[in-house]
PDB file of N, CA and C in Angstrom:
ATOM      1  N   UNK A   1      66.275 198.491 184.445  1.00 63.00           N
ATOM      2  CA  UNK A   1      65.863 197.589 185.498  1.00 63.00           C
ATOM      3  C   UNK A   1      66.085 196.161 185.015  1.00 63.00           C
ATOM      4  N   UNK A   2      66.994 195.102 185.641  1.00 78.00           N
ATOM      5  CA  UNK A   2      66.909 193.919 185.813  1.00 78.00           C
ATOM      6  C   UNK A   2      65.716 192.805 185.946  1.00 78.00           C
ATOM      7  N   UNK A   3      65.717 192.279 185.086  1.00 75.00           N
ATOM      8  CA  UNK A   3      64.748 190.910 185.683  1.00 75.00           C
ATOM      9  C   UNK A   3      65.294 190.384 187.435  1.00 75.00           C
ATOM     10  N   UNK A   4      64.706 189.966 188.173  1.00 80.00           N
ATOM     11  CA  UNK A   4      64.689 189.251 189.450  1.00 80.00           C
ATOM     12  C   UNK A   4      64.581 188.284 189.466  1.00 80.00           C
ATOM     13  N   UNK A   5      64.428 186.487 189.020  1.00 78.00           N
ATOM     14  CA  UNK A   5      63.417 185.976 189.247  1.00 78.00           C
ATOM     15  C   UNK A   5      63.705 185.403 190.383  1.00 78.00           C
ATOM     16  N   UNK A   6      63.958 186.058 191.816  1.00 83.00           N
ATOM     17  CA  UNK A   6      63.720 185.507 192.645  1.00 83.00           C
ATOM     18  C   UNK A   6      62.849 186.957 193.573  1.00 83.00           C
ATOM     19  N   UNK A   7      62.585 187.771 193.127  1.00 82.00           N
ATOM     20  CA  UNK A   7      61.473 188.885 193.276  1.00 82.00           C
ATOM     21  C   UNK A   7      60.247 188.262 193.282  1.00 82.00           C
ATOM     22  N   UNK A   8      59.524 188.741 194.178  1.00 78.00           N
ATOM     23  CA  UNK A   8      57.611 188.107 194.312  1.00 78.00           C
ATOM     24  C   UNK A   8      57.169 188.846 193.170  1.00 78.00           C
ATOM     25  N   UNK A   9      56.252 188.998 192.445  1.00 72.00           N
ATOM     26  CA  UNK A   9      55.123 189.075 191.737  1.00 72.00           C
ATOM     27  C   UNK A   9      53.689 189.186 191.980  1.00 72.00           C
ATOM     28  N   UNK A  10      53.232 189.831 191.640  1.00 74.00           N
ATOM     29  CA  UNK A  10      51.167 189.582 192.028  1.00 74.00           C
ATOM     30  C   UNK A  10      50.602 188.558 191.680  1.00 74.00           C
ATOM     31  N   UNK A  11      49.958 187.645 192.248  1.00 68.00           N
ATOM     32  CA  UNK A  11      49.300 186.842 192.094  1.00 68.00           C
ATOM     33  C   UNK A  11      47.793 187.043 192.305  1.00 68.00           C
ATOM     34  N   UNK A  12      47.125 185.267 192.474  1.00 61.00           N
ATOM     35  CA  UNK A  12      45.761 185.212 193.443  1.00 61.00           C
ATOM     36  C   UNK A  12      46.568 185.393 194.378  1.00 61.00           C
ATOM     37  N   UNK A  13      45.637 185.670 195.278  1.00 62.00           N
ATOM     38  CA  UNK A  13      45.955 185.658 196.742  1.00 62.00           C
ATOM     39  C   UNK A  13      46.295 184.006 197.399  1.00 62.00           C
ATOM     40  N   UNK A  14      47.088 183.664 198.165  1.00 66.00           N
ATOM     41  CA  UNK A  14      46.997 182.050 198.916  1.00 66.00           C
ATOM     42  C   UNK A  14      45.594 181.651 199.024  1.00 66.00           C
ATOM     43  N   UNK A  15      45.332 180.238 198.116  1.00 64.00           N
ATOM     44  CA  UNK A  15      44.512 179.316 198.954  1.00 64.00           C
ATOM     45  C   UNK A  15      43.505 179.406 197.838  1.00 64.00           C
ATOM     46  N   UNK A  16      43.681 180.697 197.118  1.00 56.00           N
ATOM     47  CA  UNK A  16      42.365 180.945 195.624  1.00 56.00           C
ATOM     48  C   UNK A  16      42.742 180.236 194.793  1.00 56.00           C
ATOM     49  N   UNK A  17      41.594 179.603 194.115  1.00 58.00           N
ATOM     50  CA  UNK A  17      41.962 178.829 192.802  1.00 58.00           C
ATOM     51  C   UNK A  17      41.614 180.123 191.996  1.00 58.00           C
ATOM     52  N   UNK A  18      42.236 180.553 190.707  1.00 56.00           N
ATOM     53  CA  UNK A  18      41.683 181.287 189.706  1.00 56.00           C
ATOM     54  C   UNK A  18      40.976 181.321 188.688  1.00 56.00           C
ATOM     55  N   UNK A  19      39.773 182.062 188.526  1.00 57.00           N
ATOM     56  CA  UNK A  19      39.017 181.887 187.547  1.00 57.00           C
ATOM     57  C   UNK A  19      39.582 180.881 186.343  1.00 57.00           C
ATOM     58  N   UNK A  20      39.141 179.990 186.016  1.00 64.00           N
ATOM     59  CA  UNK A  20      39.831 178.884 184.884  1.00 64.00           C
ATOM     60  C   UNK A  20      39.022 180.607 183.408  1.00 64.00           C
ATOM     61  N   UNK A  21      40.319 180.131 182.637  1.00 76.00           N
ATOM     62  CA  UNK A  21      39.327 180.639 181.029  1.00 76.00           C
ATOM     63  C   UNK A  21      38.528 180.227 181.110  1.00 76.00           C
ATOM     64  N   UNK A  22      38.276 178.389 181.197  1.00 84.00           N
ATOM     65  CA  UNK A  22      37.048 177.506 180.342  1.00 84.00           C
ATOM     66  C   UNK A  22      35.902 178.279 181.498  1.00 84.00           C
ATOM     67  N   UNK A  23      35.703 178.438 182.319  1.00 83.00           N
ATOM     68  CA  UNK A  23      34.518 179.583 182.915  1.00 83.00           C
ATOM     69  C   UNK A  23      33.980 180.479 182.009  1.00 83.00           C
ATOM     70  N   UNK A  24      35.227 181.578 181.646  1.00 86.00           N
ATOM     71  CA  UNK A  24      34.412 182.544 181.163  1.00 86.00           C
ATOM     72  C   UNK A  24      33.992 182.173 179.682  1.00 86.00           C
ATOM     73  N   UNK A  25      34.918 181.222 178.961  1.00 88.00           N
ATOM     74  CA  UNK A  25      34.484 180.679 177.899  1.00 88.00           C
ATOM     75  C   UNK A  25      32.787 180.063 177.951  1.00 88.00           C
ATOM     76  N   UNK A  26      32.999 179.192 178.964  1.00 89.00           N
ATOM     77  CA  UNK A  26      31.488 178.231 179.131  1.00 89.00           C
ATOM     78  C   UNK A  26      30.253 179.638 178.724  1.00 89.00           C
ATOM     79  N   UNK A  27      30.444 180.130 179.904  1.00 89.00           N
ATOM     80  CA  UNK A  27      29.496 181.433 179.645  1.00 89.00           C
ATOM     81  C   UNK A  27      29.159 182.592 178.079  1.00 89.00           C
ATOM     82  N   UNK A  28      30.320 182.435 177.449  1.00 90.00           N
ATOM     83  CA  UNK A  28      30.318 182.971 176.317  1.00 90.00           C
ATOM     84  C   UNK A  28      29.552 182.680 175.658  1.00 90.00           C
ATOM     85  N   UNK A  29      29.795 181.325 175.255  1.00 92.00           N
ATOM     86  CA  UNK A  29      29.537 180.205 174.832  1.00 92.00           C
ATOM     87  C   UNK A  29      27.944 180.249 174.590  1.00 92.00           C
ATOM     88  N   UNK A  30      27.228 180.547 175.441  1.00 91.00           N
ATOM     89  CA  UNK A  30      25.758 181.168 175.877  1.00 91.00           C
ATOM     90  C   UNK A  30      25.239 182.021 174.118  1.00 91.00           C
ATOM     91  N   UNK A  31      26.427 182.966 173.772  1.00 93.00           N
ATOM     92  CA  UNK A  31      25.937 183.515 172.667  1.00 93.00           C
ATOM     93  C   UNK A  31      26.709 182.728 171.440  1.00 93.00           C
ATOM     94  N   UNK A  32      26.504 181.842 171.574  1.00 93.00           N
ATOM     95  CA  UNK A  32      26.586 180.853 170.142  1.00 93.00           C
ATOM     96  C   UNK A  32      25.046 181.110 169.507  1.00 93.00           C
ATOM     97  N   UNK A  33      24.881 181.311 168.442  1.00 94.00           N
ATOM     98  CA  UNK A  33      24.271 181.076 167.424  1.00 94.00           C
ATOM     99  C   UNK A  33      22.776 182.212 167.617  1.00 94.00           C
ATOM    100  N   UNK A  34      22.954 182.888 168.426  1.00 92.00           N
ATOM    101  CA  UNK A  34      22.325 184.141 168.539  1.00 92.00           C
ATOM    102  C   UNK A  34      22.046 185.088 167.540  1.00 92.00           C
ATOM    103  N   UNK A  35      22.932 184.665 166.613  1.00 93.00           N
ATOM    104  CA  UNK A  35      22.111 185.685 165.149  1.00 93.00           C
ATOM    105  C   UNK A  35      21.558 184.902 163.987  1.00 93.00           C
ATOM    106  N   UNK A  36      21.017 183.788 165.134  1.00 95.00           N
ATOM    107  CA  UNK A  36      19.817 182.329 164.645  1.00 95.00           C
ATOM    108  C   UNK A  36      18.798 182.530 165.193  1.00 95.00           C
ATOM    109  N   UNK A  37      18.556 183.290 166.777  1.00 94.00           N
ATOM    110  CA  UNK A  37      17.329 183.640 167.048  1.00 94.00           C
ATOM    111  C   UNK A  37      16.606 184.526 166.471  1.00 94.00           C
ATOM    112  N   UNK A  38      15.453 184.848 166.468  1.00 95.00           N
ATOM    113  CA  UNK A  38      14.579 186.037 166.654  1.00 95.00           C
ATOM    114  C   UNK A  38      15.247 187.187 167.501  1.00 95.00           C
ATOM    115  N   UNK A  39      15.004 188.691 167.087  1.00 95.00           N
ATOM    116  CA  UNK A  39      15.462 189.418 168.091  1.00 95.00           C
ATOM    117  C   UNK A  39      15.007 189.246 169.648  1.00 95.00           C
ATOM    118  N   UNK A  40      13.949 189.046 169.597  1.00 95.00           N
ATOM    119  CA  UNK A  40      12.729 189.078 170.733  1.00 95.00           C
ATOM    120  C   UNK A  40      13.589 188.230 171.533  1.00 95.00           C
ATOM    121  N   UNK A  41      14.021 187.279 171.293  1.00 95.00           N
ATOM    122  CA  UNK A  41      14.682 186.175 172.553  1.00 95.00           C
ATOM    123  C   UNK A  41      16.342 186.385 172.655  1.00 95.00           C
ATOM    124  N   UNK A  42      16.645 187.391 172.332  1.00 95.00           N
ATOM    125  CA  UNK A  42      18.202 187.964 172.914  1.00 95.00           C
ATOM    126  C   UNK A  42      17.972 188.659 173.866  1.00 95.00           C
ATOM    127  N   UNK A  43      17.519 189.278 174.662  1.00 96.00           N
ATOM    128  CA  UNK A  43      17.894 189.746 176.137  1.00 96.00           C
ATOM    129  C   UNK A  43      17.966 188.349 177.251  1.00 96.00           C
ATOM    130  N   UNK A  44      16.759 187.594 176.679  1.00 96.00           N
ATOM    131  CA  UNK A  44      16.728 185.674 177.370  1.00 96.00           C
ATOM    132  C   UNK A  44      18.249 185.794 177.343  1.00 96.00           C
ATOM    133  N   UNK A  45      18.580 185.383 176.223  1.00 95.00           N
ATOM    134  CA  UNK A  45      20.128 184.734 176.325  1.00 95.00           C
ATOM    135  C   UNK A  45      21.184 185.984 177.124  1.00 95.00           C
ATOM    136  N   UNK A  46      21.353 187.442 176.599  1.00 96.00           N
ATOM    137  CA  UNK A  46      22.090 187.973 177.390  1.00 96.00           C
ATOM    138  C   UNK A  46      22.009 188.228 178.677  1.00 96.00           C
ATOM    139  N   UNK A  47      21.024 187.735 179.234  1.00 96.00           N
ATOM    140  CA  UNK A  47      20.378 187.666 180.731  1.00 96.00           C
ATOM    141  C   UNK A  47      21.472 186.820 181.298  1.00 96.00           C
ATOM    142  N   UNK A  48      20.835 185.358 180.517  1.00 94.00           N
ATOM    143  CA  UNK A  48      21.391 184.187 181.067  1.00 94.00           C
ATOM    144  C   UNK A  48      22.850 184.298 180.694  1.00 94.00           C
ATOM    145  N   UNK A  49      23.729 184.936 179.627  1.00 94.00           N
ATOM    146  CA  UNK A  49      25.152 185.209 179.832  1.00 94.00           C
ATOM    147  C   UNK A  49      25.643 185.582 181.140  1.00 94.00           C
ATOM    148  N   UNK A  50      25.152 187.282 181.092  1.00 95.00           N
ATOM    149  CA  UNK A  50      25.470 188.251 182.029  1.00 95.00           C
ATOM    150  C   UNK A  50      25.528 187.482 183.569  1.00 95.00           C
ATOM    151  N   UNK A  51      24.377 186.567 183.842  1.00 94.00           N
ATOM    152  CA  UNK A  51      24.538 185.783 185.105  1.00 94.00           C
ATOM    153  C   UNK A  51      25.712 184.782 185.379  1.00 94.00           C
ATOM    154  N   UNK A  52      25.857 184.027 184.629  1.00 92.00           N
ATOM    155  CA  UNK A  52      27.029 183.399 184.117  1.00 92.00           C
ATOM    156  C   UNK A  52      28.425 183.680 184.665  1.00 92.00           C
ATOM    157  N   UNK A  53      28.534 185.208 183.226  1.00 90.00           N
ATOM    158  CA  UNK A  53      29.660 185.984 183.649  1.00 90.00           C
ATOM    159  C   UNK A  53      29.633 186.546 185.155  1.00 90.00           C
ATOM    160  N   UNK A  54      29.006 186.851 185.652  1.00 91.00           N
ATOM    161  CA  UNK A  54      28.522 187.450 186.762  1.00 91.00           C
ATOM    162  C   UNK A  54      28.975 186.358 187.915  1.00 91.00           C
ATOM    163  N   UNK A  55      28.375 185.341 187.884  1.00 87.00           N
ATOM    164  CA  UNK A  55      29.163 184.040 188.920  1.00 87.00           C
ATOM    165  C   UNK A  55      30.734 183.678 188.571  1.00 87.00           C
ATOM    166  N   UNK A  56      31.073 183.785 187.454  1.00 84.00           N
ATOM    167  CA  UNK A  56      32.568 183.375 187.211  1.00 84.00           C
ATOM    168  C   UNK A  56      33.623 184.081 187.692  1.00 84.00           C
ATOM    169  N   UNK A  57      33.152 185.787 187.175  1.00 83.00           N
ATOM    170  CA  UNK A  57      33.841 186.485 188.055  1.00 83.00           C
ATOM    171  C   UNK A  57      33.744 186.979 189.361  1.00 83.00           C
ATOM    172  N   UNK A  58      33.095 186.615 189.777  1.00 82.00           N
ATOM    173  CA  UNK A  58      33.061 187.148 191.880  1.00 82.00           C
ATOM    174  C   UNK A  58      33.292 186.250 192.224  1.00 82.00           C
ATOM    175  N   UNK A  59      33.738 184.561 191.782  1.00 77.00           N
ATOM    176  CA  UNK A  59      34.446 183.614 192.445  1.00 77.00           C
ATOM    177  C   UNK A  59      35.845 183.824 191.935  1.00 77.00           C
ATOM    178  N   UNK A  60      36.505 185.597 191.758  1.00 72.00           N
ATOM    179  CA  UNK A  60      37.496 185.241 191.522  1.00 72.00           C
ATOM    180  C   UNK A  60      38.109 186.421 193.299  1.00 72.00           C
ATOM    181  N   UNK A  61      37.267 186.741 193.170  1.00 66.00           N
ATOM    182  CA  UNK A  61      37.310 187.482 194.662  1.00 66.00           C
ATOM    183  C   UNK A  61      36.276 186.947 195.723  1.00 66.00           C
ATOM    184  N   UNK A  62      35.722 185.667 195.738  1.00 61.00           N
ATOM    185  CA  UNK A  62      34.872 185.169 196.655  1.00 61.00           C
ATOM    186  C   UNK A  62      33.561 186.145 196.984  1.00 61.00           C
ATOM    187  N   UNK A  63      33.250 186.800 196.191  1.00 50.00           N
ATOM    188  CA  UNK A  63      32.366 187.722 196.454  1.00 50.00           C
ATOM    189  C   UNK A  63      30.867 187.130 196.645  1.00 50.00           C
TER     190      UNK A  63
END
């Protein structure tokens, strides 16, 4: 099979901006220095990740 490059490809869909990295990074980012806390206050932080991640990706399908 040939390259095309005048063949379409998958994209976003028209009109979506796409999740930037620095999103899911920002959110990562959340577990910096987490094996500085106490155990007791890591679900706090993976809470507040998981929400994070959780908004970054369903604005990649407007969900």
């Amino acid at each position: 099979m040939e390259f095309d490059a005048n063949r379409p490809v998958p994209g976003p869909p028209p009109g979506q901006q796409p999740v930037s990295d620095e999103a899911i990074a920002d959110a990562v980012a959340g577990l910096d220095g987490l094996d500085r806390l106490p155990v007791a206050d890591h679900v706090d932080r993976f809470d507040t990740v998981h929400i994070a991640l959780t908004a970054a990706l369903a604005s990649i399908d407007k969900v």
